[in-house]
Amino acid sequence: MARKIRTFENGMRNLLKSGLCGLICLMIGNSAMASDKAMNAHDFSFPSIDGGEINLADYRGKAVLVVNTASMCGYTPQYTGLQALWSDYRAVGLIVLGVPSGDFGGQEYADDSEIKDFCTVNFDVDFPMTTKQSVRGDDAHPFFKWAEAELGSDQAPKWNFHKYLVDPNGNLVASFATRIKPEDDAVVSAIKEALAGA
């Protein structure tokens, strides 16, 4: 009888241990999920085309338009509109961030210095730009993976010059397809609205 009681006690002890372990694992899992959900654009950084890092956290309080760009694309003239946005709204808190990518049709130079020269010579671009990055698939930069997870795959880049708008608090608030030009009313209105909330 004593042996049965001892066996029962051991069984209960093991059950409590495994239950406690399961509870702890569940709490850790939920905590990890919560921290993933809490993530925003300010948690990301990019290598700058000029050297060093571009930390999006440094743009707290500003709206950021993140655009995957390409030098040899039919949409490359959108650089003119992006530069105009930067010139018109930088003083009130807009950052335009160009992210060169060859993901779509291989329409970007291989060398970052060629990309920079092309943008400067042809479009007088002086807004911040990153080094060449992947923006889709398994190799995508973490920002683009996060943006797709936030808004869904239908709002992910399908071609060059896709635009994401981040508000001053680091929230992803809008996505604009390639064909929507930087000077389009929808883009300008969204930027103004984001800046008004700064």
Short mmCIF file of C-alpha atoms in Angstrom, two decimals:
data_model
loop_
_atom_site.label_atom_id
_atom_site.label_comp_id
_atom_site.label_asym_id
_atom_site.label_seq_id
_atom_site.Cartn_x
_atom_site.Cartn_y
_atom_site.Cartn_z
CA MET A 1 0.00 0.00 0.00
CA ALA A 2 2.84 2.38 0.93
CA ARG A 3 4.49 1.59 -2.41
CA LYS A 4 1.24 2.46 -4.29
CA ILE A 5 0.94 5.77 -2.43
CA ARG A 6 4.60 6.58 -3.15
CA THR A 7 4.09 5.72 -6.84
CA PHE A 8 0.97 7.89 -6.92
CA GLU A 9 2.86 10.79 -5.26
CA ASN A 10 5.76 10.43 -7.71
CA GLY A 11 3.31 10.39 -10.61
CA MET A 12 1.59 13.53 -9.33
CA ARG A 13 4.96 15.23 -8.78
CA ASN A 14 6.03 14.41 -12.36
CA LEU A 15 2.69 15.60 -13.70
CA LEU A 16 3.05 18.90 -11.84
CA LYS A 17 6.62 19.31 -13.09
CA SER A 18 5.64 18.65 -16.70
CA GLY A 19 2.58 20.89 -16.34
CA LEU A 20 4.70 23.67 -14.87
CA CYS A 21 7.26 23.20 -17.63
CA GLY A 22 4.49 23.34 -20.23
CA LEU A 23 3.09 26.50 -18.67
CA ILE A 24 6.51 28.16 -18.66
CA CYS A 25 7.07 27.17 -22.31
CA LEU A 26 3.66 28.56 -23.21
CA MET A 27 4.43 31.83 -21.44
CA ILE A 28 7.79 32.15 -23.20
CA GLY A 29 6.15 31.39 -26.55
CA ASN A 30 3.45 33.98 -25.98
CA SER A 31 6.05 36.50 -24.89
CA ALA A 32 8.04 35.90 -28.08
CA MET A 33 4.89 36.26 -30.17
CA ALA A 34 3.99 39.46 -28.35
CA SER A 35 7.44 40.93 -28.93
CA ASP A 36 7.23 40.02 -32.65
CA LYS A 37 3.85 41.74 -32.82
CA ALA A 38 5.21 44.76 -30.97
CA MET A 39 8.02 45.14 -33.51
CA ASN A 40 7.84 48.23 -35.71
CA ALA A 41 9.93 49.91 -38.39
CA HIS A 42 12.20 51.52 -35.82
CA ASP A 43 13.63 48.07 -35.04
CA PHE A 44 15.34 47.86 -38.45
CA SER A 45 18.49 49.24 -39.99
CA PHE A 46 20.08 49.18 -43.44
CA PRO A 47 23.68 49.54 -44.60
CA SER A 48 24.03 53.00 -46.15
CA ILE A 49 25.27 53.42 -49.71
CA ASP A 50 27.58 56.09 -48.25
CA GLY A 51 28.99 53.72 -45.60
CA GLY A 52 27.82 53.15 -42.05
CA GLU A 53 24.27 52.29 -41.03
CA ILE A 54 20.88 53.84 -41.55
CA ASN A 55 18.96 53.13 -38.34
CA LEU A 56 15.26 53.74 -38.77
CA ALA A 57 15.10 54.44 -35.03
CA ASP A 58 16.99 57.66 -35.80
CA TYR A 59 13.90 58.76 -37.75
CA ARG A 60 11.56 58.61 -34.76
CA GLY A 61 9.15 61.52 -35.05
CA LYS A 62 9.47 61.58 -38.86
CA ALA A 63 7.52 59.88 -41.64
CA VAL A 64 9.60 57.56 -43.84
CA LEU A 65 8.80 56.57 -47.42
CA VAL A 66 10.74 53.36 -48.15
CA VAL A 67 11.04 52.60 -51.88
CA ASN A 68 12.73 49.67 -53.62
CA THR A 69 14.47 51.33 -56.56
CA ALA A 70 16.25 50.26 -59.75
CA SER A 71 18.42 52.15 -62.24
CA MET A 72 17.45 50.40 -65.48
CA CYS A 73 13.67 50.12 -65.19
CA GLY A 74 10.81 51.70 -67.10
CA TYR A 75 9.80 53.25 -63.76
CA THR A 76 13.25 54.71 -63.02
CA PRO A 77 11.99 58.25 -63.86
CA GLN A 78 10.07 58.03 -60.56
CA TYR A 79 13.36 59.14 -59.00
CA THR A 80 12.35 62.66 -60.11
CA GLY A 81 9.13 62.47 -58.09
CA LEU A 82 10.89 60.95 -55.08
CA GLN A 83 13.49 63.72 -55.10
CA ALA A 84 10.70 66.31 -55.36
CA LEU A 85 8.92 64.81 -52.33
CA TRP A 86 12.19 64.88 -50.40
CA SER A 87 12.81 68.52 -51.38
CA ASP A 88 9.25 69.62 -50.58
CA TYR A 89 8.68 67.79 -47.30
CA ARG A 90 12.03 67.08 -45.66
CA ALA A 91 11.86 70.32 -43.67
CA VAL A 92 8.60 69.18 -42.08
CA GLY A 93 9.76 65.66 -41.28
CA LEU A 94 9.68 63.39 -44.35
CA ILE A 95 12.51 60.96 -45.04
CA VAL A 96 12.66 59.31 -48.46
CA LEU A 97 14.73 56.12 -48.29
CA GLY A 98 15.78 54.45 -51.53
CA VAL A 99 16.54 50.73 -51.36
CA PRO A 100 18.22 49.63 -54.63
CA SER A 101 17.35 46.09 -55.68
CA GLY A 102 17.92 43.83 -58.65
CA ASP A 103 15.14 41.42 -57.67
CA PHE A 104 12.90 42.35 -60.58
CA GLY A 105 14.44 41.75 -63.96
CA GLY A 106 17.99 42.32 -62.69
CA GLN A 107 17.51 46.02 -63.45
CA GLU A 108 20.05 47.36 -60.97
CA TYR A 109 23.82 47.77 -61.19
CA ALA A 110 25.90 45.25 -59.28
CA ASP A 111 28.14 47.89 -57.73
CA ASP A 112 26.85 50.37 -55.12
CA SER A 113 29.12 53.16 -56.38
CA GLU A 114 27.60 52.80 -59.88
CA ILE A 115 24.12 53.02 -58.38
CA LYS A 116 25.00 56.16 -56.44
CA ASP A 117 26.66 57.80 -59.46
CA PHE A 118 23.69 56.97 -61.69
CA CYS A 119 21.19 58.48 -59.24
CA THR A 120 23.25 61.59 -58.61
CA VAL A 121 24.17 62.34 -62.23
CA ASN A 122 20.78 61.59 -63.79
CA PHE A 123 18.30 62.62 -61.09
CA ASP A 124 20.24 64.79 -58.59
CA VAL A 125 19.22 62.35 -55.85
CA ASP A 126 20.43 63.38 -52.42
CA PHE A 127 17.94 61.53 -50.20
CA PRO A 128 19.32 58.60 -48.15
CA MET A 129 19.93 55.34 -49.98
CA THR A 130 20.94 51.90 -48.83
CA THR A 131 23.31 49.45 -50.43
CA LYS A 132 21.76 47.04 -52.93
CA GLN A 133 19.30 44.74 -51.13
CA SER A 134 16.92 41.90 -51.81
CA VAL A 135 13.31 42.88 -51.12
CA ARG A 136 11.41 39.63 -51.71
CA GLY A 137 11.65 35.94 -50.91
CA ASP A 138 13.84 34.17 -48.37
CA ASP A 139 16.75 36.56 -48.91
CA ALA A 140 14.69 39.72 -48.44
CA HIS A 141 15.95 42.34 -46.02
CA PRO A 142 14.17 41.89 -42.64
CA PHE A 143 12.28 45.18 -43.08
CA PHE A 144 10.60 43.86 -46.21
CA LYS A 145 9.79 40.52 -44.58
CA TRP A 146 8.22 42.39 -41.67
CA ALA A 147 6.27 44.71 -43.98
CA GLU A 148 4.86 41.74 -45.88
CA ALA A 149 3.90 40.04 -42.61
CA GLU A 150 2.21 43.25 -41.44
CA LEU A 151 0.22 44.06 -44.57
CA GLY A 152 -0.01 40.74 -46.40
CA SER A 153 1.62 39.38 -49.52
CA ASP A 154 -0.76 41.32 -51.78
CA GLN A 155 0.90 44.52 -50.47
CA ALA A 156 4.47 43.26 -50.98
CA PRO A 157 6.63 44.57 -53.84
CA LYS A 158 5.69 43.01 -57.18
CA TRP A 159 8.16 45.18 -59.12
CA ASN A 160 10.58 48.08 -58.67
CA PHE A 161 9.44 51.34 -57.04
CA HIS A 162 6.96 49.84 -54.59
CA LYS A 163 6.47 52.32 -51.74
CA TYR A 164 5.88 51.76 -48.03
CA LEU A 165 4.97 54.66 -45.75
CA VAL A 166 6.00 54.51 -42.09
CA ASP A 167 4.49 57.00 -39.65
CA PRO A 168 6.49 58.95 -37.03
CA ASN A 169 5.84 56.20 -34.45
CA GLY A 170 7.28 53.47 -36.68
CA ASN A 171 3.95 52.01 -37.78
CA LEU A 172 3.48 50.87 -41.36
CA VAL A 173 0.50 52.93 -42.52
CA ALA A 174 0.39 52.67 -46.33
CA SER A 175 1.64 50.72 -49.31
CA PHE A 176 1.67 51.94 -52.90
CA ALA A 177 2.17 49.77 -55.96
CA THR A 178 4.80 50.53 -58.60
CA ARG A 179 2.42 52.28 -61.00
CA ILE A 180 1.43 54.86 -58.35
CA LYS A 181 3.81 57.76 -58.85
CA PRO A 182 5.40 59.60 -55.91
CA GLU A 183 3.52 62.79 -56.82
CA ASP A 184 0.14 60.99 -56.92
CA ASP A 185 -2.51 62.57 -54.68
CA ALA A 186 -2.87 59.32 -52.71
CA VAL A 187 0.83 59.32 -51.81
CA VAL A 188 1.00 63.02 -51.00
CA SER A 189 -2.18 62.89 -48.89
CA ALA A 190 -0.90 59.88 -46.92
CA ILE A 191 2.41 61.65 -46.28
CA LYS A 192 0.64 64.81 -45.07
CA GLU A 193 -1.62 62.76 -42.82
CA ALA A 194 1.36 60.89 -41.34
CA LEU A 195 3.24 64.15 -40.77
CA ALA A 196 0.19 65.73 -39.12
CA GLY A 197 0.31 62.98 -36.50
CA ALA A 198 3.98 63.67 -35.67
#
